[in-house]
XYZ file of C-alpha atoms in Angstrom:
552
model
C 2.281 80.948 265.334
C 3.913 79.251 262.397
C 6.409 81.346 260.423
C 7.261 81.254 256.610
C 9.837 81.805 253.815
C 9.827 82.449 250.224
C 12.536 80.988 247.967
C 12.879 82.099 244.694
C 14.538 80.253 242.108
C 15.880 81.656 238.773
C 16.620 78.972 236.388
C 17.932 78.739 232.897
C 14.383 78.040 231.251
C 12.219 79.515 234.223
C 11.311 80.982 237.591
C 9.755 79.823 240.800
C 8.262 80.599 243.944
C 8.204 78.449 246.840
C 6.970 79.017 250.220
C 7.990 76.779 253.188
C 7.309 76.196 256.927
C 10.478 77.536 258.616
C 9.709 75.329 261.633
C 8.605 71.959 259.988
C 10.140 72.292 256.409
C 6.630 71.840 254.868
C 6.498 72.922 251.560
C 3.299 74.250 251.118
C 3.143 74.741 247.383
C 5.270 76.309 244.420
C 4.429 78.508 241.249
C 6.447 78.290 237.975
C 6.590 80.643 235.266
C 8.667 80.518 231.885
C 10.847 82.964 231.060
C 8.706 84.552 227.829
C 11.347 85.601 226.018
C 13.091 82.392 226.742
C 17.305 81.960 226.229
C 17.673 84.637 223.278
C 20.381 83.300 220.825
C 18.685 84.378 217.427
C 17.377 87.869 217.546
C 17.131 90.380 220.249
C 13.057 90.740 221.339
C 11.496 93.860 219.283
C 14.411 94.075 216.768
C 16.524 93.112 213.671
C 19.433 92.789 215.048
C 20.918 89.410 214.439
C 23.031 87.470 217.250
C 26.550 85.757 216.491
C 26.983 82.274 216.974
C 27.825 81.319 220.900
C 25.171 83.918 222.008
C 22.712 83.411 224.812
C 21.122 86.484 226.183
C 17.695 87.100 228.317
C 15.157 90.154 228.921
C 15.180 91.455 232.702
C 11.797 91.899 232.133
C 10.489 88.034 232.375
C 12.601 87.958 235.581
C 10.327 90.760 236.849
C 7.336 88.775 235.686
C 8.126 85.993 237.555
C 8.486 88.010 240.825
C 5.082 89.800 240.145
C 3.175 87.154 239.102
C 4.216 83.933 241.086
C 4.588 85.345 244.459
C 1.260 86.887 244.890
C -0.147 83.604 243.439
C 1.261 81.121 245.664
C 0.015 83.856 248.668
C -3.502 82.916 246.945
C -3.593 79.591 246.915
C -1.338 79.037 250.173
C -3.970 81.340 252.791
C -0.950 82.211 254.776
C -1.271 85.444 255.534
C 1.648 88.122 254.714
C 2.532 88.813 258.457
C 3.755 85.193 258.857
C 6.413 85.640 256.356
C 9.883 86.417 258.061
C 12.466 86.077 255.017
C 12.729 85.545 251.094
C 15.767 84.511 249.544
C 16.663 84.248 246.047
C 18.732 81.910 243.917
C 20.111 82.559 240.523
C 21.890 80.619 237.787
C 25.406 82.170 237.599
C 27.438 83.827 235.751
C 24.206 85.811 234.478
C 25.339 89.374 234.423
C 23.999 92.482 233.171
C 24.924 96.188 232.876
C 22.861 98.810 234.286
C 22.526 102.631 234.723
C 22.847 104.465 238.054
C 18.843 104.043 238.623
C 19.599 100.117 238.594
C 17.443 100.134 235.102
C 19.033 97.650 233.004
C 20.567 99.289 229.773
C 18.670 96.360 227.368
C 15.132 98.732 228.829
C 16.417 102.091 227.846
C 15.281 102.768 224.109
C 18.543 104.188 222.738
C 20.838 101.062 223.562
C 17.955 98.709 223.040
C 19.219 97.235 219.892
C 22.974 96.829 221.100
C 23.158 93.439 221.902
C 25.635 94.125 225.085
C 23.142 95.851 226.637
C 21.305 92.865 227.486
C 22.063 90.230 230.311
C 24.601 87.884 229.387
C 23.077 83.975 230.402
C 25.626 81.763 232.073
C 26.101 79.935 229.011
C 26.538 82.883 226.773
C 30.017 81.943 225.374
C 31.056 84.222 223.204
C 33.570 86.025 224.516
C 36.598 82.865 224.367
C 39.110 85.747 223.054
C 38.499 87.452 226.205
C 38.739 84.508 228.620
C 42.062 83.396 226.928
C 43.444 87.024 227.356
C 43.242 86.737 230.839
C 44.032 83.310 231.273
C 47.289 84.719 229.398
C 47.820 87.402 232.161
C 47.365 85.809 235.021
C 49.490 82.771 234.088
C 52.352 85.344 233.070
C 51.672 87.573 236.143
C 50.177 85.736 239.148
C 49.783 82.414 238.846
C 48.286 81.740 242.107
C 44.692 82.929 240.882
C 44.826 80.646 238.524
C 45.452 77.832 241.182
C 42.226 78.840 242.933
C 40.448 77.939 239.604
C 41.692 75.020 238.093
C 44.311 76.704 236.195
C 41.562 78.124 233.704
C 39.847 81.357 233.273
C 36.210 80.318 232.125
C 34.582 81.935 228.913
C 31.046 81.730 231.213
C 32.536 84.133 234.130
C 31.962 87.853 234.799
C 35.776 89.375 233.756
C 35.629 88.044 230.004
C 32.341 88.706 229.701
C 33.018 92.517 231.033
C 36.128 92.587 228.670
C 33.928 91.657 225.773
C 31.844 94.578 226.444
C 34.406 97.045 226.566
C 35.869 95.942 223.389
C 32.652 95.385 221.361
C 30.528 97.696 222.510
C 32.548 100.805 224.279
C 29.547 103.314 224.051
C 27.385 100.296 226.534
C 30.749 99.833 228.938
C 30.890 103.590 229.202
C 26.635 103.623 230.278
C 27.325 100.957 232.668
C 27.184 102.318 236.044
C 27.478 98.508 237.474
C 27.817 95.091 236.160
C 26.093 92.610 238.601
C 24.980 89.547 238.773
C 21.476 89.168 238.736
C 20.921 87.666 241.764
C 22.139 90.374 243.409
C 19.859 92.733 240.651
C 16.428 91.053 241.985
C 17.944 91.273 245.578
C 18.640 95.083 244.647
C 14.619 95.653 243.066
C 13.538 94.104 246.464
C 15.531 96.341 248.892
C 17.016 98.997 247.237
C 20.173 98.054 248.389
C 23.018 96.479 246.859
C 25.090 93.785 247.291
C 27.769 91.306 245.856
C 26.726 87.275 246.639
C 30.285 85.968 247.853
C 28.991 82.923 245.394
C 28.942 85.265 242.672
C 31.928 87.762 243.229
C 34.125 84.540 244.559
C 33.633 81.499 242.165
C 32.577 84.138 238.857
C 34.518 87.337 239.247
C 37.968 86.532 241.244
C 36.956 87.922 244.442
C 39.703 86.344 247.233
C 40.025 87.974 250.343
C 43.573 86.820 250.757
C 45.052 87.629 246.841
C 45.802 91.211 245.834
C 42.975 92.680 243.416
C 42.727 90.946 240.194
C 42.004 93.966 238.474
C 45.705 95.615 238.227
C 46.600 92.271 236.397
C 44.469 93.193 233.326
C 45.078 96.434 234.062
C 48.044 96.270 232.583
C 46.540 95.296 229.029
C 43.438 97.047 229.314
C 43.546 100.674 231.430
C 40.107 101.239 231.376
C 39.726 98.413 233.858
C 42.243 99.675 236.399
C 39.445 100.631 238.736
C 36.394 98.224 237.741
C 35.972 96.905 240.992
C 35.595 99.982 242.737
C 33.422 101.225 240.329
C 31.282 98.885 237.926
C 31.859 96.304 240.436
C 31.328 97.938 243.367
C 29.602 96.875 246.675
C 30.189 94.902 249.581
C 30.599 91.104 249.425
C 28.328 89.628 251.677
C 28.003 85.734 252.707
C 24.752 83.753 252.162
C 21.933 84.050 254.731
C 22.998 86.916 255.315
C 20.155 90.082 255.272
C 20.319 92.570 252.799
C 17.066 94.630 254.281
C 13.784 94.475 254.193
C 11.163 94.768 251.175
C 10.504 98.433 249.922
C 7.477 99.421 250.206
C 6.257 99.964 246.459
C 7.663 96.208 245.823
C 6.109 95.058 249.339
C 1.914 96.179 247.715
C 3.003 94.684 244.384
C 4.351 91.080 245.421
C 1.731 91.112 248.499
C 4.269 90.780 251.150
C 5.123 92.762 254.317
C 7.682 95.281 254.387
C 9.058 93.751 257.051
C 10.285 90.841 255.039
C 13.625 90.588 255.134
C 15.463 89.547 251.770
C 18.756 87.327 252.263
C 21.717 87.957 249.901
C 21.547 86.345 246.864
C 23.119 83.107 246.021
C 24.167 80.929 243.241
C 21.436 78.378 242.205
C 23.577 75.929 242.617
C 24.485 76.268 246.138
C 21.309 76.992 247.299
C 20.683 73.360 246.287
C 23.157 71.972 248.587
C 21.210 73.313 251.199
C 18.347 72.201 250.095
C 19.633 68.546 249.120
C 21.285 68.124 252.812
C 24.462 67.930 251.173
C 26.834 70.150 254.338
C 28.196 66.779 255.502
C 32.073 65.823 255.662
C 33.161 64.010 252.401
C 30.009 64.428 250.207
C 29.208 65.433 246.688
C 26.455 67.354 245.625
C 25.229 66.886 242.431
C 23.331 69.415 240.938
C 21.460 67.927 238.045
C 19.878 70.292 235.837
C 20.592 72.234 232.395
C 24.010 71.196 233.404
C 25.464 69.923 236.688
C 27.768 71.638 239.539
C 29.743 69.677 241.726
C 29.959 70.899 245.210
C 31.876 69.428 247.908
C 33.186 71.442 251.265
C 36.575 70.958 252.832
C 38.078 72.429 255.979
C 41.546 73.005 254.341
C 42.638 74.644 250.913
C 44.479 72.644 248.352
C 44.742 73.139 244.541
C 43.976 70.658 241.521
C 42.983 70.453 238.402
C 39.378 70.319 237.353
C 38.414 72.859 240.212
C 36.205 75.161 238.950
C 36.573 77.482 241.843
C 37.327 77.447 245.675
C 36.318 79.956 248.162
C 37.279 80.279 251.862
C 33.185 80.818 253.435
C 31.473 80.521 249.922
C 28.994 77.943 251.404
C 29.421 77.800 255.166
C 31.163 79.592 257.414
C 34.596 78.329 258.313
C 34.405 75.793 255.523
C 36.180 76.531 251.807
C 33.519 75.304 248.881
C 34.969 73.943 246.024
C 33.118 73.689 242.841
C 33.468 71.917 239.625
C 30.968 71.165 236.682
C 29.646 69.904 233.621
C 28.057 72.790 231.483
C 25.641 70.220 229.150
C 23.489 67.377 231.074
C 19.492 68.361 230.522
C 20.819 70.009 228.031
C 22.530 67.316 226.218
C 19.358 64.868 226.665
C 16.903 67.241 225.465
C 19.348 67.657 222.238
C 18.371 63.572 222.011
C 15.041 63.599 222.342
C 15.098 66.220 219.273
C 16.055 63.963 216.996
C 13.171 61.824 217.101
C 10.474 63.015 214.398
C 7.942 65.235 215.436
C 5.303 63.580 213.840
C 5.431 60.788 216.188
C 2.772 59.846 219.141
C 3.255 59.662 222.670
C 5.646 61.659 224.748
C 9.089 61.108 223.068
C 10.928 61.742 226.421
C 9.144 59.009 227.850
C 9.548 56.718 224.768
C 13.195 57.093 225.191
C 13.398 56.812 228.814
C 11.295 53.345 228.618
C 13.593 51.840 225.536
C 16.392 52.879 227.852
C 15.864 51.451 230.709
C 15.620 47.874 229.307
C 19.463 48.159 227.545
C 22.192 47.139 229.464
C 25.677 48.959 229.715
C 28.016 49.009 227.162
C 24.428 47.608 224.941
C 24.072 50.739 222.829
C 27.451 50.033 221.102
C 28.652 53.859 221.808
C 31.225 55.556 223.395
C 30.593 59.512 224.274
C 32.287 62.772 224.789
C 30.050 64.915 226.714
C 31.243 67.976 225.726
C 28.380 68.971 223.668
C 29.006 72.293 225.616
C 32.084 72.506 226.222
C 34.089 70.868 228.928
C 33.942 72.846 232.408
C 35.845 70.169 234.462
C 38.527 68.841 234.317
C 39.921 70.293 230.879
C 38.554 73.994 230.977
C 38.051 73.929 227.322
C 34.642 75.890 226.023
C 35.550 75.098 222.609
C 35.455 71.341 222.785
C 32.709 69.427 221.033
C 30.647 66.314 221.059
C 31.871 63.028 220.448
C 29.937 59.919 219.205
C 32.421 56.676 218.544
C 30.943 53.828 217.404
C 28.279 54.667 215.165
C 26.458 51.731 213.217
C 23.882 51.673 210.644
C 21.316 50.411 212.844
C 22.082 52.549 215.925
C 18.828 53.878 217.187
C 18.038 56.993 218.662
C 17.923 54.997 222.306
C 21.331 54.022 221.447
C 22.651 57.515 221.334
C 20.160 58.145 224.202
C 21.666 56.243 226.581
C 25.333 56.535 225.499
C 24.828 60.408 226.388
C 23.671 59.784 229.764
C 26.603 57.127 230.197
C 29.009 59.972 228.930
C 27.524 62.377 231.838
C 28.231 59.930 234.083
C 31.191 58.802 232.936
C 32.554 63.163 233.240
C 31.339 62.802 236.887
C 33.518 59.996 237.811
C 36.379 61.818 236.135
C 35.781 64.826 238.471
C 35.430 62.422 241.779
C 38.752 61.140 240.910
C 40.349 64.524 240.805
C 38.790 65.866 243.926
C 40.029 62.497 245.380
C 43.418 62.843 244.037
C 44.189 66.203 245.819
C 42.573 64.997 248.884
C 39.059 65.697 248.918
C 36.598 62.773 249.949
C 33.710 62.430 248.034
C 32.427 59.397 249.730
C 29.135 60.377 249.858
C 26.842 61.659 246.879
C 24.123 63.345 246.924
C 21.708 64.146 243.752
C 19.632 67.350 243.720
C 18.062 69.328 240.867
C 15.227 68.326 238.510
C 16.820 65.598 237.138
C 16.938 63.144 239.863
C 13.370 62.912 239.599
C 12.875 62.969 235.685
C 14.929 60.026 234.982
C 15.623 56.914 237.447
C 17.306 55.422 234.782
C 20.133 58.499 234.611
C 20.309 57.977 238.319
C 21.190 54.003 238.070
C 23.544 54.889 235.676
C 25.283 57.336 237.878
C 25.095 54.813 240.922
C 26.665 52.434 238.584
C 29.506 54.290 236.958
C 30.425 55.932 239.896
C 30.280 52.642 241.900
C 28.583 54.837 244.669
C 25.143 55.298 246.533
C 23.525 58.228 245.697
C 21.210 59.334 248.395
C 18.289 61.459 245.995
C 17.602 65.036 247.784
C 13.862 64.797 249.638
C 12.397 67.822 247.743
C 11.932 67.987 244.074
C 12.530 72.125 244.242
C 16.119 71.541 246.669
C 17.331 75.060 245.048
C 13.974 77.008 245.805
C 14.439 75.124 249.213
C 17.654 76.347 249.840
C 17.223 79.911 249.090
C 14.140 79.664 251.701
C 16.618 77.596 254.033
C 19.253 80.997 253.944
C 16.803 83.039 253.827
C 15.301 81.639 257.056
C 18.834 82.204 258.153
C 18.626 85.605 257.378
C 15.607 86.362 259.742
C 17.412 85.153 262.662
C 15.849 83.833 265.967
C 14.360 87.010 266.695
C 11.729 86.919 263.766
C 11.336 82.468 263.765
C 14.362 81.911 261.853
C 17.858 80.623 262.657
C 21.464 81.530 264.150
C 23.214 79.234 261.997
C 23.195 77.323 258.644
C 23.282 73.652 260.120
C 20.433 74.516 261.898
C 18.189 75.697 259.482
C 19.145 72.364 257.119
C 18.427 69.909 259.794
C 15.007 71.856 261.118
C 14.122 72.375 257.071
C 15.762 69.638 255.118
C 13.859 65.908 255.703
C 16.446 63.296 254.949
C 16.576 61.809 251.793
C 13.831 58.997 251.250
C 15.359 57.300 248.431
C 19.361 56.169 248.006
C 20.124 54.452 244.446
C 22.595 51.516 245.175
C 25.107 50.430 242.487
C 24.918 47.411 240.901
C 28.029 45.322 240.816
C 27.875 43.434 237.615
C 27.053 47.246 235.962
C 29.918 48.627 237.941
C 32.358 46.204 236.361
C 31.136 46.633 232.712
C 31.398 50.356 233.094
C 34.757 50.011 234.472
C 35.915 48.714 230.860
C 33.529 51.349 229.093
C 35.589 54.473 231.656
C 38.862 53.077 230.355
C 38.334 53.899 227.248
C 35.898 57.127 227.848
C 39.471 58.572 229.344
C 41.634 57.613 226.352
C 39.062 59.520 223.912
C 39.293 62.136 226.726
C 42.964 62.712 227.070
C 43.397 62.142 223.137
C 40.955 64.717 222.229
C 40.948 67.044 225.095
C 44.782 67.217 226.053
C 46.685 65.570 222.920
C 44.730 66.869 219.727
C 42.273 69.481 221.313
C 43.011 71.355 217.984
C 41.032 69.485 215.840
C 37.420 70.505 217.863
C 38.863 74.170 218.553
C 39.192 74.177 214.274
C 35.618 72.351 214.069
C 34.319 75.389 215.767
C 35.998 77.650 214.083
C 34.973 76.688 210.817
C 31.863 76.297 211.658
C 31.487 79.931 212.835
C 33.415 81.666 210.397
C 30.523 79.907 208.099
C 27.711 81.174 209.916
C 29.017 84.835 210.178
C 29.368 84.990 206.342
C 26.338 83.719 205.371
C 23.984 85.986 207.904
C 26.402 88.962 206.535
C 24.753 87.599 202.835
C-alpha cells in the first residue's frame, strides 16, 4: 500500500500544500493560496494605525487559511485516502516571529492589543528594528566575540533578538503579554499538535542558539535586565533537529484539515533548508541556491571555520553530523519585480514576459549598467541592512530592459562574491545547485548565473523543492515503522529525482563578466566598506521625511 506526505510551504507572498509518494517521490498535485492580507507595511488590517517606514508585518489568520483550505483540497482532488498519510511537515520563511499568550493565541487576535502594531508577526524582512541589531552587535563584540564569529561578525536587523528588543522598548505593555515569542514555523507545528517546539533552523541561524557557547542572553542582559531570563521563558522549549516528530495531529485539527490523527507532524524548518532537501543539494562541496523573494546560500561542511559573509553556521542544522552554513541575498524576486514596475501599466501583454524576451537577446556588459544589489540591504558579505541600490551608468536612452538585465547581472554578480568567501575559508562550492521558483521563471537569470559564476548549475527536478523538502523530513519523521525513513540521505535519494536540466556556462560570457565583476567589487568595497555612510544618511533622510509628513 502506497504511503504519503504533506509538505507545507509558507512563503513570503503565499502558502502551499503538496502531497507526495513517500516511496516513488511522485508529486501528486499542489494547492496555493495567497496570503489575503498580504506583507502589511501600510496599515494594520481593521485599523488606523499607520506603520513606520521599514515595516513588514502579516495576520496569523491567512496562515490558518491556508492550512484549512488547501489541505482538504488537494485530499479532494488527489483520492488518496487519509489513512495513507504517515507525516506532514512544514516549512516557513524565517525570521517570522510573533508573540503570543499562554493559550498560543497570537496577541495581533486579541481585541485589546489589536491596534499595537507589535502585536502582530514580524515578516523576515521587517527591518525596523536596526537600533536594536546594532545594540547587540555592540555587546557581543565588547563581550564575547566568538558569537559573532559564528555569524559573520554581524548581528542581523531580520533575526529574532533585535526584533524581541524592539518590542520591549516600543511596546512594553505587548513584551509583558507575551507568554512566548516563536517562530512561526514552530506556531503552525504548535496548532497541529499542541505541542511545542524550537526548529534548530530557527533557534540556531535566527536566535543564537549554540550548544557549545554559554547563553547569549546574560550578554544583553547586562544592558537590558528584563531579558536576563528570555530564553527560559519567552523562548522557551526544546530545540529539536529537522525530521524529527513533534506528535501527531489533534484531533479537532485532524476533522478540520481531513487528515488522520495519526499523522505525525515533523518539526518545523526554515523554508530555505527544506529546499536543499528538496533540490538534492546534501552532496560534498555544493551550493544551494535558493532563488526566491531573495536567495539563501546553503552549503554543508564536516568541520567549523569562521569568515566573513557567513550568515550563520550550526553544528546539525541540516544533517546530522554535518555543520550548515548559510549566507544570503535579502532582494532577488524582489528586486525584478521592482523592474517590471516601472513599465506603464497601460501597456499590453504580460510585462514580465516582455522583459524577459528583450532580455534574453542582449549580451553581457550590452545594457551599459553596472548594479549594486542591495535594493534590500546587503545580507552577505557586508551585513549592512541599511545599504541601498546602485545604478552606474545611466544614459538617456537606457531602457527599462537595460536596467532589467543589469539587476539580474548584479544578483549574480553578489553570488559570486559569496562563492569566493566560502572558498576563501575553505569551503568548496564546486557544485551549484538552483532551487526555488525562480529557476523556472527565468532561463535567462539562470544563464546569467552559469555565466558569472563560471559554473554549471544543475536546476532542482521539482518546481515546489521547499514543499518537497518539508514532505522529504517529514517522511523522515514517520520512520520505517509507518513507510517512512531512518535517515535523511535516504529519504532524498528515494524522494528527490535527479536534476533533469544543468545550465552550462558560456565561455566568451564568462570572460566579459569577468571585466564587468572587477568593477561590480570596486563599487562594492567603495560603497559598502569605504563610504557606507553616504547610503546609511540616504536612508536616514529619507525616513526622517516620511515620519514627519504622516505625523502632518
Amino acid at each position: 500500500m502506497d504511503r504519503y506526505s504533506i509538505g507545507l510551504d509558507f512563503g513570503t507572498e503565499s502558502g502551499r500544500a503538496l502531497l507526495v509518494n513517500v516511496g516513488t517521490g511522485e508529486e501528486l498535485g499542489s494547492v496555493e493560496r495567497r496570503y489575503r492580507d498580504g506583507v502589511i507595511t501600510e496599515y494594520l488590517p481593521g485599523t488606523n494605525c499607520r506603520l513606520d517606514p521599514q515595516w513588514a508585518l502579516q495576520n496569523p489568520e491567512n496562515y490558518l487559511d491556508v492550512m484549512f483550505s488547501a489541505i482538504p483540497e488537494l485530499l479532494s482532488k488527489s483520492g488518496v485516502s487519509r489513512s495513507h498519510i504517515i507525516s506532514l511537515g512544514v516549512a516557513f520563511t524565517s525570521c517570522t516571529v510573533l508573540p503570543v499568550d499562554s493559550s498560543g493565541t497570537p496577541l495581533c487576535l486579541i481585541d485589546e492589543f489589536r491596534d499595537h502594531p507589535h502585536s502582530w508577526v514580524k515578516l523576515w524582512k521587517h527591518h525596523a528594528a536596526i537600533e536594536e541589531a546594532e545594540i547587540m552587535e555592540r555587546l557581543l563584540r565588547q563581550q564575547d566575540p566568538h558569537w559573532l564569529a559564528r555569524y559573520g561578525h554581524h548581528v542581523s536587523v531580520e533575526w529574532l533578538w533585535p526584533k524581541l528588543l524592539e518590542v520591549l522598548q516600543e511596546d512594553p505593555v505587548i513584551f509583558s503579554a507575551t507568554d512566548r515569542f516563536v517562530e512561526a514555523a514552530d506556531w503552525i507545528v504548535y496548532q497541529l499538535t499542541g505541542q511545542w517546539s524550537r526548529n534548530i533552523g530557527g533557534a540556531g541561524f535566527k536566535a543564537f542558539f549554540q550548544d557549545d557557547l554559554p547563553p547569549v542572553e546574560s550578554i544583553f542582559a547586562a544592558q537590558f535586565p528584563q531579558l536576563a531570563h528570555v530564553t527560559e521563558t519567552k523562548l522557551r522549549g526544546p530545540v529539536v533537529s529537522i525530521a524529527t516528530s513533534v506528535g501527531q495531529i489533534r484531533p479537532g485539527i485532524a476533522r478540520s484539515i481531513g487528515l488522520s490523527t495519526d499523522t505525525v507532524v515533523a518539526a518545523g524548518m526554515i523554508d530555505a533548508h527544506a529546499a536543499v532537501l528538496g533540490s538534492r543539494g546534501i552532496g560534498s562541496d555544493t551550493m544551494t541556491l535558493v532563488m526566491g523573494t531573495s536567495t539563501c546560500h546553503l552549503v554543508l561542511h564536516d568541520r567549523l571555520t569562521e569568515t566573513e559573509g557567513i550568515f550563520g553556521v550550526v553544528k546539525d542544522g541540516l544533517i546530522p553530523g554535518q555543520f550548515a552554513y548559510e549566507a544570503g541575498q535579502p532582494a532577488v524576486g524582489d528586486l525584478l519585480a521592482w523592474v517590471v514596475g516601472l513599465q506603464p501599466a497601460n501597456r499590453d501583454g504580460d510585462p514580465y514576459e516582455e522583459l524577459e524576451n528583450e532580455t534574453a537577446l542582449m549580451a553581457p556588459g550590452q545594457s551599459g549598467l553596472l548594479c549594486m544589489d542591495w535594493w534590500n540591504g546587503n545580507r552577505s558579505v557586508l551585513g549592512d541592512e541599511s545599504l541601498s541600490g546602485a545604478v552606474l551608468g545611466l544614459r538617456l536612452n537606457t531602457s527599462v530592459a537595460d536596467v532589467y538585465r543589469g539587476a539580474m547581472e548584479s544578483t549574480a554578480f553578489g553570488t559570486r562574491r559569496i562563492i569566493q568567501a566560502f572558498e576563501e575559508a575553505g569551503i568548496g562550492c564546486e557544485h551549484l545547485v538552483a532551487g526555488g521558483g525562480l529557476p523556472y521563471k527565468s532561463t535567462v537569470l539562470m544563464q546569467i548565473y552559469a555565466d558569472v559564476t563560471g559554473r554549471k548549475i544543475e536546476v532542482a527536478s521539482s518546481r515546489q523543492s521547499t514543499a518537497l523538502g518539508a514532505a522529504v523530513a517529514a517522511a523522515v519523521a514517520a520512520g520505517p515503522k509507518l513507510g517512512g525513513y531512518t535517515n535523511i540521505s535516504d529519504a532524498v535519494r528515494a524522494m528527490v529525482p535527479a536534476a533533469p536540466h544543468t545550465v552550462i556556462p558560456n565561455p566568451e560570457a564568462h570572460r566579459t563578466y569577468d571585466q564587468l565583476y572587477q568593477h561590480y567589487m570596486r563599487v562594492h568595497d567603495w560603497l559598502g566598506r569605504m563610504e557606507p555612510q553616504i547610503m546609511h544618511d540616504l536612508l536616514s533622510i529619507r525616513q526622517g521625511t516620511i515620519r514627519r509628513k504622516s505625523v502632518r
